[in-house]
Coordinates of C-alpha atoms and ligand atoms in Angstrom, one line a residue:
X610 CA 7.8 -203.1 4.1
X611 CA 8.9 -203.3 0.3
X612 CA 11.8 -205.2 -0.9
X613 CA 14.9 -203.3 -2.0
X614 CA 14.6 -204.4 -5.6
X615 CA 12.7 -206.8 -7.4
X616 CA 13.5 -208.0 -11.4
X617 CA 9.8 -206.8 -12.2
X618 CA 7.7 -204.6 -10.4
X619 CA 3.7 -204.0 -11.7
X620 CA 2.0 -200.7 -10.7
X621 CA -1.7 -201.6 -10.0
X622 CA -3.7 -204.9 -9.6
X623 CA -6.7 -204.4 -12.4
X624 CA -7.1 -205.8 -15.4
X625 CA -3.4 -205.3 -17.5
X626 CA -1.8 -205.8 -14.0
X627 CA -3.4 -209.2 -13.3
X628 CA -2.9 -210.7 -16.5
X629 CA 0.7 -209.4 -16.7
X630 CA 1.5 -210.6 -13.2
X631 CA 0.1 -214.1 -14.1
X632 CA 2.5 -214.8 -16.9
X633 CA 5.6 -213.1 -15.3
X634 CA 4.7 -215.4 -12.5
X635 CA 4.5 -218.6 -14.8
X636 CA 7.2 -217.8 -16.4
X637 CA 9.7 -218.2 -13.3
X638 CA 10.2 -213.9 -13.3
X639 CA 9.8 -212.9 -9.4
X640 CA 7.2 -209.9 -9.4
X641 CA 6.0 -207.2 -7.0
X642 CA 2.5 -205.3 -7.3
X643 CA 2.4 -202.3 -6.1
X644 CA -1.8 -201.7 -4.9
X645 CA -2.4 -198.2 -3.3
X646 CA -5.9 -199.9 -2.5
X647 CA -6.9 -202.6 0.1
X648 CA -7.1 -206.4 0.0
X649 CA -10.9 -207.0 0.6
X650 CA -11.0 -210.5 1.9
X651 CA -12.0 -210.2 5.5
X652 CA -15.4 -209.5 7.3
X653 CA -15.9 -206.8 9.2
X654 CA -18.4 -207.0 12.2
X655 CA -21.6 -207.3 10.2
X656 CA -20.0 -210.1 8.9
X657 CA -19.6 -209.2 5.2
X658 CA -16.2 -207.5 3.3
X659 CA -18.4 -205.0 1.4
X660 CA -20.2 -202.0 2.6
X661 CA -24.4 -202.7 1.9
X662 CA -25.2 -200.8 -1.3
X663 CA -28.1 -199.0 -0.3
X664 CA -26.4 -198.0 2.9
X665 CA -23.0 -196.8 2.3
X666 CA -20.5 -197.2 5.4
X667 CA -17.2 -196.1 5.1
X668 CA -15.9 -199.2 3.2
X669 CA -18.2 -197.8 0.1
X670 CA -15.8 -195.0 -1.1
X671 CA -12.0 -194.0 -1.7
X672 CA -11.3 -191.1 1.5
X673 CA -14.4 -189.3 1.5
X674 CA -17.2 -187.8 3.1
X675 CA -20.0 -188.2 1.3
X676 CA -20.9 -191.2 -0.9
X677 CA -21.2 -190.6 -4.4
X678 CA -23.5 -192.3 -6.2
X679 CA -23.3 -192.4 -10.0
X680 CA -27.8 -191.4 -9.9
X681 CA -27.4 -188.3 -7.9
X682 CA -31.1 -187.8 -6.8
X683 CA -34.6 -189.5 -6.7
X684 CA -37.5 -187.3 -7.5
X685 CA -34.6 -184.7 -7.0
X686 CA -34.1 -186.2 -3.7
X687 CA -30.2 -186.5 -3.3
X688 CA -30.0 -189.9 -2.3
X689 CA -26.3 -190.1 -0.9
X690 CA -25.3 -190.0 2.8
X691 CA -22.4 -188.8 4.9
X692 CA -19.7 -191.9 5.5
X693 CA -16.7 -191.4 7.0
X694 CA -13.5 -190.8 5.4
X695 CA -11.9 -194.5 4.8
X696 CA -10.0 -196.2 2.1
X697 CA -12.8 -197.9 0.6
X698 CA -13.5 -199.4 -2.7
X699 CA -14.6 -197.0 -5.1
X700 CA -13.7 -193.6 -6.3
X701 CA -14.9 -190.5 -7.9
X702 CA -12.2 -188.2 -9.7
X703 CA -13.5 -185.0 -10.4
X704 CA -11.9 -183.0 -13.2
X705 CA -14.7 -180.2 -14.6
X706 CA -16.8 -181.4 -17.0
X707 CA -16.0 -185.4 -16.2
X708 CA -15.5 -187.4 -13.1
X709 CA -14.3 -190.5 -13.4
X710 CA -15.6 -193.7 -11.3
X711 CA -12.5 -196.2 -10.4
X712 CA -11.9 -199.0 -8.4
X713 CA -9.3 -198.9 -5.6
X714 CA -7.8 -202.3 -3.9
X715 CA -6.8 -206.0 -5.0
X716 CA -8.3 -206.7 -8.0
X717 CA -9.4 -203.0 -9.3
X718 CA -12.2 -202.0 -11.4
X719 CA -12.9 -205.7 -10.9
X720 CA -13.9 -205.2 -7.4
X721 CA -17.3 -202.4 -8.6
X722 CA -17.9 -203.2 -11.9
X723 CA -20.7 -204.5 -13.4
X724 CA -18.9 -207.9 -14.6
X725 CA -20.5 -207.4 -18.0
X726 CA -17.7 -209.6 -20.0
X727 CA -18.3 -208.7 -23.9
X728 CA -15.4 -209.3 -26.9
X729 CA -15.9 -206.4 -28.9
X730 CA -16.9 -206.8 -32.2
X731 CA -14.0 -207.8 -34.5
X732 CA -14.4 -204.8 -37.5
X733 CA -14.3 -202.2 -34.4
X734 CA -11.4 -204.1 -33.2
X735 CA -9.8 -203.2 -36.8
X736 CA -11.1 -199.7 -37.1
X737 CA -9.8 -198.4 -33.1
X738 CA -6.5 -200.3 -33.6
X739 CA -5.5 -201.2 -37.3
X740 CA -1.9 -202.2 -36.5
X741 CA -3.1 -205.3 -34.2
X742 CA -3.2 -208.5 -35.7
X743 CA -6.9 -209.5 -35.4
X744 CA -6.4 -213.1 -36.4
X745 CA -4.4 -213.2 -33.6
X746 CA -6.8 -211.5 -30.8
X747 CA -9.8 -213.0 -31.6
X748 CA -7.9 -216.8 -32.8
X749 CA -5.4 -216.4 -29.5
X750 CA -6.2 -214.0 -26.7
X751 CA -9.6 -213.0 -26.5
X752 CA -10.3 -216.9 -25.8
X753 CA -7.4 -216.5 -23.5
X754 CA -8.7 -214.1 -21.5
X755 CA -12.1 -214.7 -21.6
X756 CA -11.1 -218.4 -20.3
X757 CA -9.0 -217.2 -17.6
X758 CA -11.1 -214.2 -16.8
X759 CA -14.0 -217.3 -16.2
X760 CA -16.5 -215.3 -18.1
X761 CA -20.2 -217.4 -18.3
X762 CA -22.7 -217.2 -20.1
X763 CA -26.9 -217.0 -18.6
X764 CA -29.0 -219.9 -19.1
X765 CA -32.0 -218.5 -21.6
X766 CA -34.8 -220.4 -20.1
X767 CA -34.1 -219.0 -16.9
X768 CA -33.9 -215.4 -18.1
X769 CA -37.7 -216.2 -19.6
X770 CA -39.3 -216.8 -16.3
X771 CA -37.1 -215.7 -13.4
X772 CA -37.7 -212.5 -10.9
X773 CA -34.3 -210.6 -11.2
X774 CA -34.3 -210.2 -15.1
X775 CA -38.2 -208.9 -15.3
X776 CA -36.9 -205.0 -15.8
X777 CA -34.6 -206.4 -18.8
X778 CA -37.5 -208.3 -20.5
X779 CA -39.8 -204.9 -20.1
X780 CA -36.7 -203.2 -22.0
X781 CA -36.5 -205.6 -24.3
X782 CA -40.1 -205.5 -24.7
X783 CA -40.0 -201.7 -25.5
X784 CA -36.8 -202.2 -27.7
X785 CA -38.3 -204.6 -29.8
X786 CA -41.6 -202.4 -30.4
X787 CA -39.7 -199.8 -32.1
X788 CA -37.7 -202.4 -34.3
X789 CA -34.5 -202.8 -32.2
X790 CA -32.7 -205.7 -31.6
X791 CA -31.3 -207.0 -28.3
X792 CA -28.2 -209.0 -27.2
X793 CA -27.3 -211.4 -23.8
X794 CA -24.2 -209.8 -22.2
X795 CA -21.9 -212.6 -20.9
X796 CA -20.6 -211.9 -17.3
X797 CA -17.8 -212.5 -14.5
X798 CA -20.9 -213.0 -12.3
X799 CA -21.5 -216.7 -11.4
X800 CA -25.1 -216.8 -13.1
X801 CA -25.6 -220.2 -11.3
X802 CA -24.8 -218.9 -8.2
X803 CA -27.3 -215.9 -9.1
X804 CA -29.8 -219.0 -9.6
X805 CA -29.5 -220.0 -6.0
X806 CA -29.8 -216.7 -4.6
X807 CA -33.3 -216.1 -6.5
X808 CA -34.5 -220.1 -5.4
X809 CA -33.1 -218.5 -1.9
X810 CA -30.6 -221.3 -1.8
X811 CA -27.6 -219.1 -0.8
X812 CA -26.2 -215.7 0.4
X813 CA -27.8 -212.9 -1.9
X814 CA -25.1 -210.2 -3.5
X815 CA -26.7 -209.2 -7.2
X816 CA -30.0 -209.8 -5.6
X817 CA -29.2 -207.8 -2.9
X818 CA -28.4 -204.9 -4.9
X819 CA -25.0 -205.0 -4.7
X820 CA -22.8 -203.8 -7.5
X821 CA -20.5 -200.7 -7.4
X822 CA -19.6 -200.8 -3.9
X823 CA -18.4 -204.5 -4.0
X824 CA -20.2 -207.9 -4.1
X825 CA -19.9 -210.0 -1.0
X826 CA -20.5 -213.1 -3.0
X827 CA -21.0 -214.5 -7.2
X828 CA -18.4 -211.9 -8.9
X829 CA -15.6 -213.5 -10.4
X830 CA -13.0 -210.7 -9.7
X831 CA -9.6 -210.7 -10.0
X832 CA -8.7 -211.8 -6.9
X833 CA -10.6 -214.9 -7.6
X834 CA -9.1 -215.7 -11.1
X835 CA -6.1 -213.7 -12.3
X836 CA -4.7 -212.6 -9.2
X837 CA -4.8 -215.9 -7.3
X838 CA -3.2 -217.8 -9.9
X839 CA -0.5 -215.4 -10.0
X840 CA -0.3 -215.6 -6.4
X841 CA -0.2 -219.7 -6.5
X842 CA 3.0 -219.3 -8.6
X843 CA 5.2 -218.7 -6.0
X844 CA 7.1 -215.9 -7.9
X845 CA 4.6 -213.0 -7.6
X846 CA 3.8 -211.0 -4.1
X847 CA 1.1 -208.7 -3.7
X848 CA 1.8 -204.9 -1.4
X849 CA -1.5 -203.0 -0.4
X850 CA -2.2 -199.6 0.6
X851 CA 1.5 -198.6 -1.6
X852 CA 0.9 -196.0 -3.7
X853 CA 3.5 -195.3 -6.7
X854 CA 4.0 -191.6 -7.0
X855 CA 7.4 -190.6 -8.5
X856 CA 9.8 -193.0 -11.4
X857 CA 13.4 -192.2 -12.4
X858 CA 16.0 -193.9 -14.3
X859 CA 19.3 -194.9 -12.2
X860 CA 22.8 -195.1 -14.0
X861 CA 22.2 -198.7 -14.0
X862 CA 19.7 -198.5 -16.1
X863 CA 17.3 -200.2 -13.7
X864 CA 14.3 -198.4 -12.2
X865 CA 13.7 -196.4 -9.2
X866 CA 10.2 -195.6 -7.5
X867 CA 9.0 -193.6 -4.5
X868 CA 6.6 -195.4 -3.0
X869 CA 3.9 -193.9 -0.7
X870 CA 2.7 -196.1 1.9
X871 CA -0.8 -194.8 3.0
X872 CA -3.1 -195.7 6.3
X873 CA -6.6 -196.5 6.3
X874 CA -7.4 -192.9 6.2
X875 CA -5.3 -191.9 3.4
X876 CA -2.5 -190.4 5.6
X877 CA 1.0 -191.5 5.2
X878 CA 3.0 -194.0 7.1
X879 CA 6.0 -194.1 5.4
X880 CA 7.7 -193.1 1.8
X881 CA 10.3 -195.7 0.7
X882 CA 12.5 -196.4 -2.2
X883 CA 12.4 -199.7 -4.5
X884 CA 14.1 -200.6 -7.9
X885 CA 12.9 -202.6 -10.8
X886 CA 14.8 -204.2 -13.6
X887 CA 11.3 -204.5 -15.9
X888 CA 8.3 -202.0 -14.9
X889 CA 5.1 -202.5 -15.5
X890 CA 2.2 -199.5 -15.8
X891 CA -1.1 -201.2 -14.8
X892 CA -2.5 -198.3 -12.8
X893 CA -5.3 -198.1 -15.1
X894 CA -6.2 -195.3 -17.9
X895 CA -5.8 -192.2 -14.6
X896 CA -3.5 -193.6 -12.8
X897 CA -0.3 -194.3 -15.4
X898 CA -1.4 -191.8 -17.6
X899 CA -0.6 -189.7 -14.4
X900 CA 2.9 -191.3 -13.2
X901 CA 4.0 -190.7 -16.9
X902 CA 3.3 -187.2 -17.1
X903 CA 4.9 -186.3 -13.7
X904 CA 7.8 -188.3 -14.7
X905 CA 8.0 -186.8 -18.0
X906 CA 7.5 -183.1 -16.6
X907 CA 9.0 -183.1 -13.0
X908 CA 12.2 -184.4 -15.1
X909 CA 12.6 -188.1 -13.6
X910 CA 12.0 -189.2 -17.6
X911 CA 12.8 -186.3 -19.7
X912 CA 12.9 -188.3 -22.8
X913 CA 8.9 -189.2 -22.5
X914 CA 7.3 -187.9 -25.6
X915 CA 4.1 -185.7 -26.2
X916 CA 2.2 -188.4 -27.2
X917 CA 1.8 -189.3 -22.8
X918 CA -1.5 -187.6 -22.1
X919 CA -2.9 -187.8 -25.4
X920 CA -6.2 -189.7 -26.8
X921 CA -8.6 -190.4 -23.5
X922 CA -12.0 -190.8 -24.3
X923 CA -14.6 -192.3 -22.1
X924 CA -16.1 -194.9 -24.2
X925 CA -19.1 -192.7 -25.5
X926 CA -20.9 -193.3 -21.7
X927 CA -24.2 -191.5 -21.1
X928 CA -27.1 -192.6 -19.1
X929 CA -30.3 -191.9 -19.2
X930 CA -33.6 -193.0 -17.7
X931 CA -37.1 -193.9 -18.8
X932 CA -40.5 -193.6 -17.2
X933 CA -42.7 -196.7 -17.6
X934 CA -46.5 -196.6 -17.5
X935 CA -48.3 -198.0 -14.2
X936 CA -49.2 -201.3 -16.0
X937 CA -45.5 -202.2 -16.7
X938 CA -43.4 -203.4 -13.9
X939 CA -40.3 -204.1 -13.5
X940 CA -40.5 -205.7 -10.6
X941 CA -38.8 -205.1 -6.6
X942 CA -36.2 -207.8 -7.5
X943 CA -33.9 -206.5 -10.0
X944 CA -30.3 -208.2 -10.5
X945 CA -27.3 -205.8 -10.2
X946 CA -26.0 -207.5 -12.7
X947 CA -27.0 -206.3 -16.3
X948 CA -27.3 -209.3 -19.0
X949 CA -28.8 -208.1 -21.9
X950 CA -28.3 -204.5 -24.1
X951 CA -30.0 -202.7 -26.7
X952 CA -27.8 -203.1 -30.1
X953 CA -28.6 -200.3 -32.4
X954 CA -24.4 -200.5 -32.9
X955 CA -24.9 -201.1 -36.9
X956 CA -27.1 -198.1 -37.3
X957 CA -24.3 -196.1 -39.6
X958 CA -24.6 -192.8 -38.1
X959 CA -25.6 -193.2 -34.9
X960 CA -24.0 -196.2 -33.6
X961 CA -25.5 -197.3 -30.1
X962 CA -24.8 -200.0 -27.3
X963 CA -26.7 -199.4 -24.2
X964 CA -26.7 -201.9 -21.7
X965 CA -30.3 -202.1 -19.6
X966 CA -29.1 -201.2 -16.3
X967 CA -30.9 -202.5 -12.9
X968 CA -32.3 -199.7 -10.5
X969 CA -32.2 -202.2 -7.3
X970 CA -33.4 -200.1 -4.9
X971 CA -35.4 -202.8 -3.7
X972 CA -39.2 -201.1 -4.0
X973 CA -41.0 -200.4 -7.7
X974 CA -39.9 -197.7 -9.3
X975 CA -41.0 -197.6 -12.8
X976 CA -38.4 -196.6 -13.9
X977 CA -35.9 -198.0 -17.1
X978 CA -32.1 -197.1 -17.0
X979 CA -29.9 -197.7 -19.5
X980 CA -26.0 -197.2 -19.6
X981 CA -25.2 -196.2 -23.5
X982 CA -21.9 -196.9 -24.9
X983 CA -21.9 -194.3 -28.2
X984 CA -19.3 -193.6 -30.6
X985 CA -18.2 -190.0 -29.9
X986 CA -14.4 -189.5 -32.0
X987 CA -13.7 -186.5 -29.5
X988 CA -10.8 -187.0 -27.0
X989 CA -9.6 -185.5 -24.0
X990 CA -5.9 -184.8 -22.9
X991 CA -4.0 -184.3 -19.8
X992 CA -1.6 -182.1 -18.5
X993 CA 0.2 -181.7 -15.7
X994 CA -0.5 -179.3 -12.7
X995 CA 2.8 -178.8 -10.5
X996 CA 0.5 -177.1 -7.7
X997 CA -1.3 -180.3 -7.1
X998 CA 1.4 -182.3 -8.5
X999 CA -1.5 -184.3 -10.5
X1000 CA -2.8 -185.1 -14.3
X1001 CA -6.1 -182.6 -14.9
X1002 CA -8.0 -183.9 -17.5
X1003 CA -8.8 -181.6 -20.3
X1004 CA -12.6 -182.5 -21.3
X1005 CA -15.5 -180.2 -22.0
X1006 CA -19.1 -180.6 -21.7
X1007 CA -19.6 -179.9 -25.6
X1008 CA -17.0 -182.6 -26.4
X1009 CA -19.6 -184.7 -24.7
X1010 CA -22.5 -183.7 -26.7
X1011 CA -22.5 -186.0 -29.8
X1012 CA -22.9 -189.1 -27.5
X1013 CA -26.3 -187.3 -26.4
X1014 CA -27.3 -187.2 -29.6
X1015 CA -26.7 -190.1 -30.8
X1016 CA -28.5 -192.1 -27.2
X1017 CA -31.1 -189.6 -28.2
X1018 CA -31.8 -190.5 -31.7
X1019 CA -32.6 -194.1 -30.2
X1020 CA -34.5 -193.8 -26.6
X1021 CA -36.6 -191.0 -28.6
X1022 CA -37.8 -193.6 -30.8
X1023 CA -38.7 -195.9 -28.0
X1024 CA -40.4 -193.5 -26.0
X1025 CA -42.5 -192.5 -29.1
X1026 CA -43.5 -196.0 -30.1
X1027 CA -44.4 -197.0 -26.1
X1028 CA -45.7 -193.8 -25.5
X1029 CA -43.5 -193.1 -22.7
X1030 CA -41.2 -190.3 -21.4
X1031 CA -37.4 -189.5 -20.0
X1032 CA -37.1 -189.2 -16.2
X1033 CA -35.6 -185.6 -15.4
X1034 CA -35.2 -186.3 -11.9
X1035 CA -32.5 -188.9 -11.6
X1036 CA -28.5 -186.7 -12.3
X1037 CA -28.9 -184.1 -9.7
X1038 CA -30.8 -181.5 -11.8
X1039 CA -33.2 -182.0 -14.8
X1040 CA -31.5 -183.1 -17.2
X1041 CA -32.9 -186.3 -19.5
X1042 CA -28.8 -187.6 -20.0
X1043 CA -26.0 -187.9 -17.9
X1044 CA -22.4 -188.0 -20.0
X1045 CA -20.4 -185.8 -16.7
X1046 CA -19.1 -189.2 -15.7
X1047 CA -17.7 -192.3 -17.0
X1048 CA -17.2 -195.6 -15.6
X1049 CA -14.8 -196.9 -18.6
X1050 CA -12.0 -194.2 -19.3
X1051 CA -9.5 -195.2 -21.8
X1052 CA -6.5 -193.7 -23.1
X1053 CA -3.7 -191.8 -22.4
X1054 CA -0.8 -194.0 -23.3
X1055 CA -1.9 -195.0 -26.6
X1056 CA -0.6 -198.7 -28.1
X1057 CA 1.3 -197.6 -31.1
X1058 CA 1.9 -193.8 -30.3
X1059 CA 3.1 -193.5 -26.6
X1060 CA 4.0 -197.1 -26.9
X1061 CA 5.1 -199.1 -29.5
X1062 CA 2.3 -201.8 -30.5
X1063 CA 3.4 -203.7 -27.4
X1064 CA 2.9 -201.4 -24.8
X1065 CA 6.8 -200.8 -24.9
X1066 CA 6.9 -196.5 -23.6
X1067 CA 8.8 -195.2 -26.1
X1068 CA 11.8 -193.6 -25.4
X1069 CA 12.8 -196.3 -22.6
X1070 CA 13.8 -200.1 -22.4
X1071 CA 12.3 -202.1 -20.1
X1072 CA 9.5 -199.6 -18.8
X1073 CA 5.7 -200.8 -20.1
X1074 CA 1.7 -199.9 -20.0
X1075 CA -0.4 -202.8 -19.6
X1076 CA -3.4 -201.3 -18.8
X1077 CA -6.8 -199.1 -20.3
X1078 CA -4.6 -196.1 -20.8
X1079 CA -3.3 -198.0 -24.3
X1080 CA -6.9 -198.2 -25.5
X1081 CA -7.6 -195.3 -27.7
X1082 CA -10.6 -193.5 -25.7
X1083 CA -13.4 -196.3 -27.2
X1084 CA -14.0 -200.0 -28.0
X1085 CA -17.3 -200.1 -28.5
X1086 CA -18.5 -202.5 -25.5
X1087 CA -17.7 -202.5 -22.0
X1088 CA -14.0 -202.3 -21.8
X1089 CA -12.4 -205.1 -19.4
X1090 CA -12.2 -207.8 -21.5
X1091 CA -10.0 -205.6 -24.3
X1092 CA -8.2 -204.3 -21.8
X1093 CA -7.1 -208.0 -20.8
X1094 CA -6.7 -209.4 -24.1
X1095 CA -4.4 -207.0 -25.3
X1096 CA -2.5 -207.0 -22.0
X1097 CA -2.4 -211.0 -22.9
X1098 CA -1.2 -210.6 -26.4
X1099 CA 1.8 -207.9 -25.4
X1100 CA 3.5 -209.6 -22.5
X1101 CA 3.7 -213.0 -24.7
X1102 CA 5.7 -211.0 -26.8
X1103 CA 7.6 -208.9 -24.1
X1104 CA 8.7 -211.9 -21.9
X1105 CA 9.9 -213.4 -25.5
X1106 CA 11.9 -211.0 -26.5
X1107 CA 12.9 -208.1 -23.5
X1108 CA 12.9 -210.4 -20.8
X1109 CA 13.9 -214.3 -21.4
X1110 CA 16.2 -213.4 -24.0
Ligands
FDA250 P1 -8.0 -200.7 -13.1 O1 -8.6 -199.3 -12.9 O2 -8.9 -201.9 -13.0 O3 -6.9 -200.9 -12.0 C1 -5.9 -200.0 -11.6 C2 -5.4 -200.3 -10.2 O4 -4.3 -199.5 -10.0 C3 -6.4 -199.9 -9.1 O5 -6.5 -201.0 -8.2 C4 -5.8 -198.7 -8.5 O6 -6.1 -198.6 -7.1 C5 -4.3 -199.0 -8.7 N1 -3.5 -197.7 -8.7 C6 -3.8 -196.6 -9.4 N2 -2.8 -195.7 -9.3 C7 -1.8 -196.3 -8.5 C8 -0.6 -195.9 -8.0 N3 0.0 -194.7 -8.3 N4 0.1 -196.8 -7.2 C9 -0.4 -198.0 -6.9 N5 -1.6 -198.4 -7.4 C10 -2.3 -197.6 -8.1 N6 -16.0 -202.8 -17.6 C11 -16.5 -203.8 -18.2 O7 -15.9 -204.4 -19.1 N7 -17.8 -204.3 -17.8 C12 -18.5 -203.8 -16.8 O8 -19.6 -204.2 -16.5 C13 -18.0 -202.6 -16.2 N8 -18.7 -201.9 -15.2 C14 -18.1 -200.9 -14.5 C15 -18.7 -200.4 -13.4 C16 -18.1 -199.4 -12.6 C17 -18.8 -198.8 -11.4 C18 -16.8 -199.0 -12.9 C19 -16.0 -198.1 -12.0 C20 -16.1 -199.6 -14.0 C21 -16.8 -200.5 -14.8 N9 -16.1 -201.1 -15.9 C22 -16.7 -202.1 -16.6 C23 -14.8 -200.6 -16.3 C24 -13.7 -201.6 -15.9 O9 -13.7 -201.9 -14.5 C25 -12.3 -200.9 -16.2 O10 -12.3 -200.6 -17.6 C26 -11.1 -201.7 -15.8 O11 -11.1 -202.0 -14.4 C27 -9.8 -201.0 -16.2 O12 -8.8 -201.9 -16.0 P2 -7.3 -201.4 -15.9 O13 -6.4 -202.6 -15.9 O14 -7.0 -200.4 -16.9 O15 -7.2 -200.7 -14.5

């Protein structure tokens, strides 16, 4: 069951959720989370939490039928399988021309992600969000967060002359041909632990291919840092499978949220009631972007502005694949766990960051994937559909096209140097780039136009977003560790002056 009220209530256990939770917690305030997900801490009878990557059970996806794998085909061989309906870990939102890939249960997009852990750099900082102090992220709470997030960094020698890493070095290898400099990517991943697994020392998880489904073993998630420090405060309690779905106001002033409670299936058990003094939005860039407009629309918070639904982007995402020449391997080991990108970001107008991904299927494949983070300045919106009662997100295939481009301008000049070609046979259809899906949407609730530069929604006391829907639809680098910073920097200031005041 759910308490009747609590003095602060958080909507979602990623990133801004886990961070907030943490210092509410330390600082004495007793705090509900509100998780529509699972906790994924027990074994099931193979023994391991998560579903096998390369054999998707029912734990793999978020209620539905059919995995859904983010490379749609082999040698246009569709390579997903029929599961069956469960609430599993990941999810694919489908909205037209973008589907979005989230993570669902204690701990979020921590739980699939890639655990690629990267500050962004400091003059994109000051161009995406002008009005934030810099001196104060990058002297106060990006070391925050990347301290408490426990983000490591690889040992160099090892990356020389170990197994797992042999497809980045053949990247690298290309890169550098055509005049392109590469970076390390520091990680959640344990990279000692990832040591033992290659010297066969201990349980395998990035060497057993496993990444978007959940890693049995290594990641750093939430649950692990954030989350179980905010636990071992005493004050904060964690709710699974409770999904948020309507907020009003009461006369009081205090808030009031109908709260779904869901089965394993997705069906409902129960819909309750529970107030909140403070309420925080950490359902990720979807998910409170969502609630907002609802509440805003349905007429729960009629004083919610136009700017709700405004600015998402995806982070400039494409991916695209390479076909290597017989000689060049990349070897049958290949960590799930990228650690080292392609940094053409300086190139003035075509700025690229595309991490080398792994293809760990386990056999060679000769193949080179890459995940490209581009700067694209178009944005998508939402608006809300009463029939579904849900956000649609307003995004077009053409709005996608300048990230293209710009990946294009780069792989074409590796594939010329090395001689090689793009793989057409990877996204479904033939197609050389895939930008119909993103794993890092941002946006929504924008810091400093839906919110003030707090995450404070204007129009309302007391009612926040913590999450990647204040992020203005890029940053440059993988998102996580911007999303926490900034959730870092704004609850110092809202326990100062909203709450202990
Ligand atoms: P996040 O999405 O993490 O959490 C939101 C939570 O709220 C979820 O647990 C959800 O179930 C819950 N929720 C939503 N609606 C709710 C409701 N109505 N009621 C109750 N609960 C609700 N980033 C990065 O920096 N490095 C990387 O390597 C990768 N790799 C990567 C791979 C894949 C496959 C994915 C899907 C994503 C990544 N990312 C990434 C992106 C990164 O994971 C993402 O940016 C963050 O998880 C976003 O953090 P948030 O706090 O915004 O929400």
């Amino acid at each position: 069951g759910l308490p009747d009220f609590s003095p602060a209530v958080v909507i979602g256990t990623g990133y801004g959720a886990a961070a907030t939770a943490l210092r509410l917690g330390e600082a004495g305030i007793p705090t509900v989370m509100l998780e529509m997900g699972q906790l994924w801490d027990t074994p099931t009878a193979d023994g391991s939490v998560f579903s096998p990557m390369l054999s998707p059970d029912k734990r793999s996806m978020w209620l539905k039928e059919r995995s859904e794998m983010p490379l749609a085909s082999f040698l246009w061989i569709d390579i997903n399988t029929n599961i069956e309906r469960y609430a599993g870990v990941l999810d694919r939102v489908h909205y037209g021309d973008m589907s979005v890939y989230l993570g669902r249960g204690v701990g979020g997009g921590s739980l699939v992600n890639g655990a690629m852990a990267v500050t962004p750099r400091r003059s994109y900082f000051e161009e995406i969000l002008p009005d934030v102090d810099a001196d104060e992220m990058y002297g106060t709470y990006f070391p925050r967060a990347n301290a408490a997030l426990g983000v490591n960094e690889i040992d160099r020698d090892w990356f020389e002359d170990c197994d797992s890493y042999r497809y980045a070095r053949l990247s690298r290898k290309h890169a550098e041909k055509a005049g392109y400099r590469t970076a390390f990517v520091p990680s959640v991943y344990d990279f000692d632990y990832m040591r033992r697994e290659e010297a066969g020392e201990v349980p395998r998880s990035a060497l057993d291919s496993e990444v978007i489904f959940g890693n049995n073993h290594g990641k750093r998630s939430l649950d692990k840092t954030y989350l179980a420090a905010a636990l071992g405060t005493g004050n904060v309690t964690i709710k699974t499978l409770q999904e948020v779905r309507d907020i009003r106001r009461s006369a009081d002033g205090t808030y009031r949220l109908t709260v779904r409670e869901l089965d394993e299936t997705g069906g409902t058990v129960a819909r309750r009631e529970m107030g909140a003094r403070h309420l925080f939005l950490g359902a990720g860039s979807i998910g409170s972007t969502e609630l907002l407009l609802r509440a805003r629309d349905t007429g729960t918070l009629p004083g919610l502005g136009e700017e709700i639904g405004q600015g998402w982007g995806p982070n400039g995402n494409v991916m695209l694949g390479r076909a290597n020449h017989a000689w060049d391997l990349t070897g049958t080991l290949q960590s799930g766990m990228p650690a080292l990108g392609i940094d053409a970001w300086d190139d003035p107008d075509n700025p690229v960051f595309a991490e080398i991904a792994p293809m760990p299927a386990g056999v060679e494949l000769w193949v080179s994937l890459y995940l490209a983070i581009t700067k694209n300045p178009a944005r998508g919106h939402f608006t809300y559909d009463a029939a579904s009662d849900s956000a649609k997100l307003h995004w077009t295939a053409e709005q996608g096209q300048a990230s293209i481009d710009a990946a294009k301008v780069h792989f074409d000049r590796i594939n010329g140097v090395n001689n090689t070609v793009y793989r057409h046979d990877l996204f479904g259809d033939t197609r050389a780039f895939e930008n119909r899906f993103t794993y890092h949407p941002l946006g929504g609730a924008v810091l400093g136009e839906a919110t003030d530069l707090y995450g404070r929604v204007k129009g309302y006391d007391n009612l926040y977003v913590i999450d990647g829907a204040l992020v203005p639809g890029s940053t440059g680098v993988n998102p996580f560790v911007t999303i926490t910073a900034l959730a870092e920097r704004n609850v110092d200031r809202i326990l100062a002056e909203d709450i202990r005041s």
